[in-house]
Amino acid sequence: MVLFRKAITKLEEILNKKTALQKNLYQPYIPISTDIDKLCSNLCDLLGLEEMVLRTMWLEYEQFSQSQNYAEILGERKTLATEEAFIIYVLASNFRPQNFVEIGTQHGRSTRRIIDLAQRLGLNASITCFDIVNLVKHFSPDEANLVLKDITETVKEDIFGCYESGIIYLDAHPYYLLKNVLKTFLKYQNWILVIHDCSRGLCNPQMNLSREDVLGITSLTGHWERHVLAEIFNVDDVMSDCLNYGQTESHVRMIFDTPHGICVILPKCFLSYE
């Protein structure tokens, strides 16, 4: 019965998406599954790791996630899904960051996963979270430091001026916050940036929302992530495959086909094969 319901849900999603495309209308689309083979292969391509190593890590992390009951407690939609947390897990395992900085914390569901994966990997890393209101339910103050502040205009001072290096996880949607974080990040060579909600399914090509509107952004309006990435990296079409992978003189980026779309940008100097 459960498999039947999933099949019906998948069919409805496909039909709704097809109808929206035929009408040239935007409709948010979050797939219910991820091609794990493709995910591991893409991670291998990006990081230069052995595919068998990645597959073993996936099986271990999937089992760990199930033991933590994340799917029931934290959910898998409109938050960091298991496949997406796995990407951060691989990055953290490979690069051993001293700091995690999360921008856009809300209830702390993604934070919970980051705290736990850092502990599992034996990382003695600080975890700092930025948001404008305290809605935290899933971690305690002794596990992560919540800073209540809009850092749109103070990204350099509040992150890069306070911490030497680490992983930034960005899950906030205001246009100018995204743009300022990305532009500032690209000036440095010792940070990794992970951006949530970069899938085509959450990108409205005809974005009608004002760039100054920070409260009206939802999946129904579409998100700014691909628009900002396209602007910064000079890609004409926000829906183009060209946006999903690319390089500058200093950085490499890849958008992974996960439920919400995870973009990873890291310095070339971090990659041994470059």
PDB file of C-alpha atoms in Angstrom:
ATOM      1  CA  MET A   1       0.000   0.000   0.000  1.00  0.00           C
ATOM      2  CA  VAL A   2       2.849   2.407   0.862  1.00  0.00           C
ATOM      3  CA  LEU A   3       4.575   1.707  -2.456  1.00  0.00           C
ATOM      4  CA  PHE A   4       1.263   2.223  -4.272  1.00  0.00           C
ATOM      5  CA  ARG A   5       0.761   5.639  -2.624  1.00  0.00           C
ATOM      6  CA  LYS A   6       4.319   6.645  -3.534  1.00  0.00           C
ATOM      7  CA  ALA A   7       3.724   5.607  -7.143  1.00  0.00           C
ATOM      8  CA  ILE A   8       0.498   7.640  -7.290  1.00  0.00           C
ATOM      9  CA  THR A   9       2.239  10.659  -5.728  1.00  0.00           C
ATOM     10  CA  LYS A  10       5.079  10.394  -8.241  1.00  0.00           C
ATOM     11  CA  LEU A  11       2.613  10.167 -11.144  1.00  0.00           C
ATOM     12  CA  GLU A  12       0.704  13.209  -9.889  1.00  0.00           C
ATOM     13  CA  GLU A  13       3.943  15.197  -9.618  1.00  0.00           C
ATOM     14  CA  ILE A  14       4.931  14.306 -13.177  1.00  0.00           C
ATOM     15  CA  LEU A  15       1.491  15.173 -14.576  1.00  0.00           C
ATOM     16  CA  ASN A  16       1.336  18.462 -12.667  1.00  0.00           C
ATOM     17  CA  LYS A  17       4.796  19.415 -13.868  1.00  0.00           C
ATOM     18  CA  LYS A  18       3.920  18.534 -17.469  1.00  0.00           C
ATOM     19  CA  THR A  19       0.717  20.594 -17.292  1.00  0.00           C
ATOM     20  CA  ALA A  20       2.587  23.577 -15.876  1.00  0.00           C
ATOM     21  CA  LEU A  21       5.211  23.381 -18.614  1.00  0.00           C
ATOM     22  CA  GLN A  22       2.533  23.171 -21.294  1.00  0.00           C
ATOM     23  CA  LYS A  23       0.916  26.314 -19.903  1.00  0.00           C
ATOM     24  CA  ASN A  24       4.321  27.973 -19.521  1.00  0.00           C
ATOM     25  CA  LEU A  25       3.604  28.415 -15.815  1.00  0.00           C
ATOM     26  CA  TYR A  26       5.981  27.950 -12.927  1.00  0.00           C
ATOM     27  CA  GLN A  27       5.111  25.263 -10.418  1.00  0.00           C
ATOM     28  CA  PRO A  28       7.507  24.109  -7.691  1.00  0.00           C
ATOM     29  CA  TYR A  29       8.713  20.562  -8.126  1.00  0.00           C
ATOM     30  CA  ILE A  30      10.566  18.520  -5.501  1.00  0.00           C
ATOM     31  CA  PRO A  31      11.269  14.931  -6.593  1.00  0.00           C
ATOM     32  CA  ILE A  32      10.708  12.189  -4.041  1.00  0.00           C
ATOM     33  CA  SER A  33      13.852  10.228  -4.879  1.00  0.00           C
ATOM     34  CA  THR A  34      17.491  10.739  -5.846  1.00  0.00           C
ATOM     35  CA  ASP A  35      19.668   8.698  -8.178  1.00  0.00           C
ATOM     36  CA  ILE A  36      22.311   7.656  -5.643  1.00  0.00           C
ATOM     37  CA  ASP A  37      24.579   6.135  -8.297  1.00  0.00           C
ATOM     38  CA  LYS A  38      24.638   9.458 -10.144  1.00  0.00           C
ATOM     39  CA  LEU A  39      25.142  11.386  -6.904  1.00  0.00           C
ATOM     40  CA  CYS A  40      28.167   9.279  -5.938  1.00  0.00           C
ATOM     41  CA  SER A  41      29.561   9.492  -9.464  1.00  0.00           C
ATOM     42  CA  ASN A  42      29.238  13.292  -9.487  1.00  0.00           C
ATOM     43  CA  LEU A  43      30.897  13.558  -6.081  1.00  0.00           C
ATOM     44  CA  CYS A  44      33.751  11.433  -7.423  1.00  0.00           C
ATOM     45  CA  ASP A  45      34.101  13.733 -10.420  1.00  0.00           C
ATOM     46  CA  LEU A  46      34.138  16.839  -8.250  1.00  0.00           C
ATOM     47  CA  LEU A  47      36.409  15.635  -5.459  1.00  0.00           C
ATOM     48  CA  GLY A  48      38.578  13.068  -7.223  1.00  0.00           C
ATOM     49  CA  LEU A  49      37.572  10.258  -4.857  1.00  0.00           C
ATOM     50  CA  GLU A  50      37.147   6.566  -5.616  1.00  0.00           C
ATOM     51  CA  GLU A  51      33.561   5.650  -6.427  1.00  0.00           C
ATOM     52  CA  MET A  52      33.646   2.555  -4.209  1.00  0.00           C
ATOM     53  CA  VAL A  53      34.688   4.730  -1.276  1.00  0.00           C
ATOM     54  CA  LEU A  54      31.713   7.024  -1.896  1.00  0.00           C
ATOM     55  CA  ARG A  55      29.268   4.131  -2.163  1.00  0.00           C
ATOM     56  CA  THR A  56      30.519   2.703   1.135  1.00  0.00           C
ATOM     57  CA  MET A  57      30.200   6.107   2.779  1.00  0.00           C
ATOM     58  CA  TRP A  58      26.652   6.429   1.462  1.00  0.00           C
ATOM     59  CA  LEU A  59      25.600   3.079   2.908  1.00  0.00           C
ATOM     60  CA  GLU A  60      27.133   4.024   6.260  1.00  0.00           C
ATOM     61  CA  TYR A  61      25.514   7.462   6.320  1.00  0.00           C
ATOM     62  CA  GLU A  62      22.134   6.164   5.187  1.00  0.00           C
ATOM     63  CA  GLN A  63      22.180   3.594   7.992  1.00  0.00           C
ATOM     64  CA  PHE A  64      23.218   6.276  10.481  1.00  0.00           C
ATOM     65  CA  SER A  65      20.389   8.577   9.339  1.00  0.00           C
ATOM     66  CA  GLN A  66      17.872   5.785   9.737  1.00  0.00           C
ATOM     67  CA  SER A  67      19.161   5.043  13.239  1.00  0.00           C
ATOM     68  CA  GLN A  68      18.642   8.719  14.125  1.00  0.00           C
ATOM     69  CA  ASN A  69      15.086   8.595  12.724  1.00  0.00           C
ATOM     70  CA  TYR A  70      15.714  11.811  10.790  1.00  0.00           C
ATOM     71  CA  ALA A  71      12.978  11.199   8.229  1.00  0.00           C
ATOM     72  CA  GLU A  72      10.290  11.198  10.914  1.00  0.00           C
ATOM     73  CA  ILE A  73      11.757  13.766  13.309  1.00  0.00           C
ATOM     74  CA  LEU A  74      13.230  16.274  10.853  1.00  0.00           C
ATOM     75  CA  GLY A  75      11.524  15.444   7.570  1.00  0.00           C
ATOM     76  CA  GLU A  76      12.991  15.250   4.077  1.00  0.00           C
ATOM     77  CA  ARG A  77      11.193  18.053   2.212  1.00  0.00           C
ATOM     78  CA  LYS A  78      11.879  21.790   2.449  1.00  0.00           C
ATOM     79  CA  THR A  79      14.873  21.027   4.634  1.00  0.00           C
ATOM     80  CA  LEU A  80      18.222  19.289   4.241  1.00  0.00           C
ATOM     81  CA  ALA A  81      17.311  15.838   2.903  1.00  0.00           C
ATOM     82  CA  THR A  82      19.410  12.775   3.711  1.00  0.00           C
ATOM     83  CA  GLU A  83      21.099  12.791   0.286  1.00  0.00           C
ATOM     84  CA  GLU A  84      21.925  16.478   0.733  1.00  0.00           C
ATOM     85  CA  ALA A  85      23.292  16.006   4.240  1.00  0.00           C
ATOM     86  CA  PHE A  86      25.423  13.207   2.794  1.00  0.00           C
ATOM     87  CA  ILE A  87      27.123  15.722   0.499  1.00  0.00           C
ATOM     88  CA  ILE A  88      28.077  17.835   3.522  1.00  0.00           C
ATOM     89  CA  TYR A  89      29.161  14.645   5.305  1.00  0.00           C
ATOM     90  CA  VAL A  90      31.531  13.787   2.443  1.00  0.00           C
ATOM     91  CA  LEU A  91      32.914  17.325   2.308  1.00  0.00           C
ATOM     92  CA  ALA A  92      33.427  17.373   6.071  1.00  0.00           C
ATOM     93  CA  SER A  93      35.079  13.943   6.022  1.00  0.00           C
ATOM     94  CA  ASN A  94      37.427  14.952   3.227  1.00  0.00           C
ATOM     95  CA  PHE A  95      38.373  18.471   4.328  1.00  0.00           C
ATOM     96  CA  ARG A  96      37.930  18.318   8.145  1.00  0.00           C
ATOM     97  CA  PRO A  97      36.621  21.887   8.625  1.00  0.00           C
ATOM     98  CA  GLN A  98      37.353  23.876  11.768  1.00  0.00           C
ATOM     99  CA  ASN A  99      34.078  25.769  11.490  1.00  0.00           C
ATOM    100  CA  PHE A 100      30.553  25.321  10.194  1.00  0.00           C
ATOM    101  CA  VAL A 101      28.542  28.462   9.502  1.00  0.00           C
ATOM    102  CA  GLU A 102      24.844  28.092   8.748  1.00  0.00           C
ATOM    103  CA  ILE A 103      22.868  30.986   7.282  1.00  0.00           C
ATOM    104  CA  GLY A 104      19.122  30.466   7.635  1.00  0.00           C
ATOM    105  CA  THR A 105      18.484  28.177  10.586  1.00  0.00           C
ATOM    106  CA  GLN A 106      14.764  28.414  11.336  1.00  0.00           C
ATOM    107  CA  HIS A 107      13.839  25.346  13.451  1.00  0.00           C
ATOM    108  CA  GLY A 108      17.340  23.885  13.329  1.00  0.00           C
ATOM    109  CA  ARG A 109      16.491  20.749  11.382  1.00  0.00           C
ATOM    110  CA  SER A 110      19.502  21.069   9.081  1.00  0.00           C
ATOM    111  CA  THR A 111      21.616  22.167  12.025  1.00  0.00           C
ATOM    112  CA  ARG A 112      20.757  18.946  13.829  1.00  0.00           C
ATOM    113  CA  ARG A 113      22.135  16.920  10.946  1.00  0.00           C
ATOM    114  CA  ILE A 114      25.298  19.052  10.790  1.00  0.00           C
ATOM    115  CA  ILE A 115      25.892  18.732  14.538  1.00  0.00           C
ATOM    116  CA  ASP A 116      25.484  14.970  14.378  1.00  0.00           C
ATOM    117  CA  LEU A 117      27.654  14.417  11.309  1.00  0.00           C
ATOM    118  CA  ALA A 118      30.421  16.535  12.827  1.00  0.00           C
ATOM    119  CA  GLN A 119      30.308  14.412  15.979  1.00  0.00           C
ATOM    120  CA  ARG A 120      30.255  11.196  13.955  1.00  0.00           C
ATOM    121  CA  LEU A 121      33.371  12.301  12.079  1.00  0.00           C
ATOM    122  CA  GLY A 122      35.129  13.295  15.293  1.00  0.00           C
ATOM    123  CA  LEU A 123      35.423  16.934  14.283  1.00  0.00           C
ATOM    124  CA  ASN A 124      36.195  19.486  16.951  1.00  0.00           C
ATOM    125  CA  ALA A 125      34.454  22.175  14.919  1.00  0.00           C
ATOM    126  CA  SER A 126      32.521  25.212  16.044  1.00  0.00           C
ATOM    127  CA  ILE A 127      28.991  25.574  14.659  1.00  0.00           C
ATOM    128  CA  THR A 128      27.565  29.078  14.266  1.00  0.00           C
ATOM    129  CA  CYS A 129      24.067  29.806  12.967  1.00  0.00           C
ATOM    130  CA  PHE A 130      22.685  33.099  11.677  1.00  0.00           C
ATOM    131  CA  ASP A 131      18.997  33.943  11.524  1.00  0.00           C
ATOM    132  CA  ILE A 132      16.782  36.927  12.286  1.00  0.00           C
ATOM    133  CA  VAL A 133      14.404  35.149  14.705  1.00  0.00           C
ATOM    134  CA  ASN A 134      14.814  32.295  17.166  1.00  0.00           C
ATOM    135  CA  LEU A 135      12.575  29.394  16.126  1.00  0.00           C
ATOM    136  CA  VAL A 136      15.038  26.675  17.130  1.00  0.00           C
ATOM    137  CA  LYS A 137      13.596  23.347  18.263  1.00  0.00           C
ATOM    138  CA  HIS A 138      16.206  20.760  17.350  1.00  0.00           C
ATOM    139  CA  PHE A 139      19.434  21.770  19.088  1.00  0.00           C
ATOM    140  CA  SER A 140      20.555  23.331  22.351  1.00  0.00           C
ATOM    141  CA  PRO A 141      22.790  26.391  22.929  1.00  0.00           C
ATOM    142  CA  ASP A 142      25.687  24.188  24.012  1.00  0.00           C
ATOM    143  CA  GLU A 143      25.628  22.416  20.617  1.00  0.00           C
ATOM    144  CA  ALA A 144      25.615  25.442  18.308  1.00  0.00           C
ATOM    145  CA  ASN A 145      25.769  29.211  18.671  1.00  0.00           C
ATOM    146  CA  LEU A 146      22.704  31.012  17.301  1.00  0.00           C
ATOM    147  CA  VAL A 147      23.326  34.637  16.306  1.00  0.00           C
ATOM    148  CA  LEU A 148      20.185  36.698  15.719  1.00  0.00           C
ATOM    149  CA  LYS A 149      21.258  39.148  13.047  1.00  0.00           C
ATOM    150  CA  ASP A 150      20.608  40.070   9.428  1.00  0.00           C
ATOM    151  CA  ILE A 151      24.078  39.759   7.902  1.00  0.00           C
ATOM    152  CA  THR A 152      23.133  40.880   4.389  1.00  0.00           C
ATOM    153  CA  GLU A 153      25.438  43.907   4.582  1.00  0.00           C
ATOM    154  CA  THR A 154      27.980  42.456   7.028  1.00  0.00           C
ATOM    155  CA  VAL A 155      28.878  39.084   5.510  1.00  0.00           C
ATOM    156  CA  LYS A 156      32.598  39.856   5.396  1.00  0.00           C
ATOM    157  CA  GLU A 157      32.795  41.054   8.981  1.00  0.00           C
ATOM    158  CA  ASP A 158      30.535  38.436  10.571  1.00  0.00           C
ATOM    159  CA  ILE A 159      31.880  35.361   8.793  1.00  0.00           C
ATOM    160  CA  PHE A 160      35.178  35.860   7.013  1.00  0.00           C
ATOM    161  CA  GLY A 161      36.447  38.343   9.579  1.00  0.00           C
ATOM    162  CA  CYS A 162      35.618  36.061  12.512  1.00  0.00           C
ATOM    163  CA  TYR A 163      36.503  32.571  11.309  1.00  0.00           C
ATOM    164  CA  GLU A 164      39.587  31.400   9.452  1.00  0.00           C
ATOM    165  CA  SER A 165      38.061  28.661   7.308  1.00  0.00           C
ATOM    166  CA  GLY A 166      35.307  26.066   7.116  1.00  0.00           C
ATOM    167  CA  ILE A 167      32.040  25.131   5.436  1.00  0.00           C
ATOM    168  CA  ILE A 168      29.233  27.645   4.922  1.00  0.00           C
ATOM    169  CA  TYR A 169      25.758  26.172   4.534  1.00  0.00           C
ATOM    170  CA  LEU A 170      23.406  28.742   3.008  1.00  0.00           C
ATOM    171  CA  ASP A 171      19.668  28.083   3.221  1.00  0.00           C
ATOM    172  CA  ALA A 172      18.172  31.564   3.029  1.00  0.00           C
ATOM    173  CA  HIS A 173      16.465  33.067   0.018  1.00  0.00           C
ATOM    174  CA  PRO A 174      16.625  36.903  -0.066  1.00  0.00           C
ATOM    175  CA  TYR A 175      18.253  38.048  -3.289  1.00  0.00           C
ATOM    176  CA  TYR A 176      20.797  40.458  -1.816  1.00  0.00           C
ATOM    177  CA  LEU A 177      21.802  38.098   0.989  1.00  0.00           C
ATOM    178  CA  LEU A 178      22.518  35.349  -1.542  1.00  0.00           C
ATOM    179  CA  LYS A 179      24.423  37.726  -3.799  1.00  0.00           C
ATOM    180  CA  ASN A 180      26.544  39.236  -1.026  1.00  0.00           C
ATOM    181  CA  VAL A 181      27.437  35.861   0.480  1.00  0.00           C
ATOM    182  CA  LEU A 182      28.451  34.455  -2.903  1.00  0.00           C
ATOM    183  CA  LYS A 183      30.431  37.508  -4.054  1.00  0.00           C
ATOM    184  CA  THR A 184      32.292  37.733  -0.753  1.00  0.00           C
ATOM    185  CA  PHE A 185      32.962  33.995  -0.591  1.00  0.00           C
ATOM    186  CA  LEU A 186      34.589  34.016  -4.040  1.00  0.00           C
ATOM    187  CA  LYS A 187      37.259  36.412  -2.769  1.00  0.00           C
ATOM    188  CA  TYR A 188      38.589  33.747  -0.391  1.00  0.00           C
ATOM    189  CA  GLN A 189      40.471  30.489  -0.938  1.00  0.00           C
ATOM    190  CA  ASN A 190      39.883  28.691   2.350  1.00  0.00           C
ATOM    191  CA  TRP A 191      36.117  28.156   2.499  1.00  0.00           C
ATOM    192  CA  ILE A 192      33.579  25.777   0.971  1.00  0.00           C
ATOM    193  CA  LEU A 193      30.093  27.080   0.164  1.00  0.00           C
ATOM    194  CA  VAL A 194      27.051  24.783   0.081  1.00  0.00           C
ATOM    195  CA  ILE A 195      23.785  26.340  -1.131  1.00  0.00           C
ATOM    196  CA  HIS A 196      20.371  24.708  -0.691  1.00  0.00           C
ATOM    197  CA  ASP A 197      17.405  25.038  -3.109  1.00  0.00           C
ATOM    198  CA  CYS A 198      19.350  25.306  -6.367  1.00  0.00           C
ATOM    199  CA  SER A 199      17.252  22.844  -8.378  1.00  0.00           C
ATOM    200  CA  ARG A 200      15.433  23.741 -11.575  1.00  0.00           C
ATOM    201  CA  GLY A 201      12.225  22.624  -9.874  1.00  0.00           C
ATOM    202  CA  LEU A 202      12.464  25.515  -7.401  1.00  0.00           C
ATOM    203  CA  CYS A 203      13.553  28.116  -9.954  1.00  0.00           C
ATOM    204  CA  ASN A 204      10.954  30.371 -11.517  1.00  0.00           C
ATOM    205  CA  PRO A 205      12.530  31.687 -14.749  1.00  0.00           C
ATOM    206  CA  GLN A 206       9.987  34.531 -14.828  1.00  0.00           C
ATOM    207  CA  MET A 207      10.633  35.711 -11.281  1.00  0.00           C
ATOM    208  CA  ASN A 208       8.182  38.560 -10.642  1.00  0.00           C
ATOM    209  CA  LEU A 209       9.027  39.167  -7.014  1.00  0.00           C
ATOM    210  CA  SER A 210      10.933  42.321  -6.133  1.00  0.00           C
ATOM    211  CA  ARG A 211      14.570  41.734  -5.227  1.00  0.00           C
ATOM    212  CA  GLU A 212      13.977  43.841  -2.131  1.00  0.00           C
ATOM    213  CA  ASP A 213      11.165  41.567  -0.904  1.00  0.00           C
ATOM    214  CA  VAL A 214      12.725  39.382   1.792  1.00  0.00           C
ATOM    215  CA  LEU A 215       9.504  38.076   3.344  1.00  0.00           C
ATOM    216  CA  GLY A 216       7.436  37.058   0.325  1.00  0.00           C
ATOM    217  CA  ILE A 217       9.801  34.405  -1.043  1.00  0.00           C
ATOM    218  CA  THR A 218       8.378  30.874  -0.971  1.00  0.00           C
ATOM    219  CA  SER A 219       8.552  27.791  -3.143  1.00  0.00           C
ATOM    220  CA  LEU A 220       5.341  29.064  -4.771  1.00  0.00           C
ATOM    221  CA  THR A 221       7.023  32.269  -5.951  1.00  0.00           C
ATOM    222  CA  GLY A 222      10.228  30.494  -6.871  1.00  0.00           C
ATOM    223  CA  HIS A 223      13.650  30.993  -5.321  1.00  0.00           C
ATOM    224  CA  TRP A 224      16.466  33.345  -6.280  1.00  0.00           C
ATOM    225  CA  GLU A 225      19.342  30.872  -5.976  1.00  0.00           C
ATOM    226  CA  ARG A 226      19.787  29.966  -9.643  1.00  0.00           C
ATOM    227  CA  HIS A 227      19.195  33.583 -10.678  1.00  0.00           C
ATOM    228  CA  VAL A 228      22.027  34.781  -8.446  1.00  0.00           C
ATOM    229  CA  LEU A 229      24.352  31.965  -9.521  1.00  0.00           C
ATOM    230  CA  ALA A 230      23.653  32.726 -13.182  1.00  0.00           C
ATOM    231  CA  GLU A 231      24.331  36.419 -12.638  1.00  0.00           C
ATOM    232  CA  ILE A 232      27.602  35.881 -10.780  1.00  0.00           C
ATOM    233  CA  PHE A 233      28.919  33.209 -13.154  1.00  0.00           C
ATOM    234  CA  ASN A 234      27.687  34.874 -16.368  1.00  0.00           C
ATOM    235  CA  VAL A 235      25.261  32.177 -17.496  1.00  0.00           C
ATOM    236  CA  ASP A 236      22.448  33.559 -19.666  1.00  0.00           C
ATOM    237  CA  ASP A 237      19.766  30.932 -18.971  1.00  0.00           C
ATOM    238  CA  VAL A 238      18.938  30.126 -15.338  1.00  0.00           C
ATOM    239  CA  MET A 239      17.624  26.709 -16.412  1.00  0.00           C
ATOM    240  CA  SER A 240      20.685  25.820 -18.490  1.00  0.00           C
ATOM    241  CA  ASP A 241      22.903  22.801 -17.845  1.00  0.00           C
ATOM    242  CA  CYS A 242      25.799  25.257 -18.079  1.00  0.00           C
ATOM    243  CA  LEU A 243      24.848  26.556 -14.648  1.00  0.00           C
ATOM    244  CA  ASN A 244      25.099  23.099 -13.076  1.00  0.00           C
ATOM    245  CA  TYR A 245      28.844  22.832 -13.532  1.00  0.00           C
ATOM    246  CA  GLY A 246      31.553  25.368 -14.192  1.00  0.00           C
ATOM    247  CA  GLN A 247      34.890  26.826 -13.181  1.00  0.00           C
ATOM    248  CA  THR A 248      36.498  30.185 -12.635  1.00  0.00           C
ATOM    249  CA  GLU A 249      40.224  30.781 -12.263  1.00  0.00           C
ATOM    250  CA  SER A 250      39.917  30.063  -8.556  1.00  0.00           C
ATOM    251  CA  HIS A 251      36.781  27.977  -7.882  1.00  0.00           C
ATOM    252  CA  VAL A 252      34.776  24.990  -9.111  1.00  0.00           C
ATOM    253  CA  ARG A 253      31.005  24.640  -8.747  1.00  0.00           C
ATOM    254  CA  MET A 254      28.573  21.771  -9.160  1.00  0.00           C
ATOM    255  CA  ILE A 255      24.816  21.576  -8.606  1.00  0.00           C
ATOM    256  CA  PHE A 256      23.742  18.089  -7.562  1.00  0.00           C
ATOM    257  CA  ASP A 257      20.433  16.505  -8.566  1.00  0.00           C
ATOM    258  CA  THR A 258      19.053  16.090  -5.059  1.00  0.00           C
ATOM    259  CA  PRO A 259      15.443  16.811  -4.013  1.00  0.00           C
ATOM    260  CA  HIS A 260      16.080  20.539  -3.559  1.00  0.00           C
ATOM    261  CA  GLY A 261      19.305  20.896  -5.527  1.00  0.00           C
ATOM    262  CA  ILE A 262      22.571  21.387  -3.654  1.00  0.00           C
ATOM    263  CA  CYS A 263      25.244  23.660  -5.100  1.00  0.00           C
ATOM    264  CA  VAL A 264      28.799  23.092  -3.892  1.00  0.00           C
ATOM    265  CA  ILE A 265      31.471  25.684  -4.652  1.00  0.00           C
ATOM    266  CA  LEU A 266      35.023  25.128  -3.503  1.00  0.00           C
ATOM    267  CA  PRO A 267      38.490  26.534  -4.212  1.00  0.00           C
ATOM    268  CA  LYS A 268      40.552  24.732  -6.824  1.00  0.00           C
ATOM    269  CA  CYS A 269      43.446  24.659  -4.378  1.00  0.00           C
ATOM    270  CA  PHE A 270      41.404  22.183  -2.289  1.00  0.00           C
ATOM    271  CA  LEU A 271      41.418  19.673  -5.141  1.00  0.00           C
ATOM    272  CA  SER A 272      44.475  17.475  -5.512  1.00  0.00           C
ATOM    273  CA  TYR A 273      43.775  16.676  -9.170  1.00  0.00           C
ATOM    274  CA  GLU A 274      43.724  20.323 -10.265  1.00  0.00           C
TER     275      GLU A 274
END
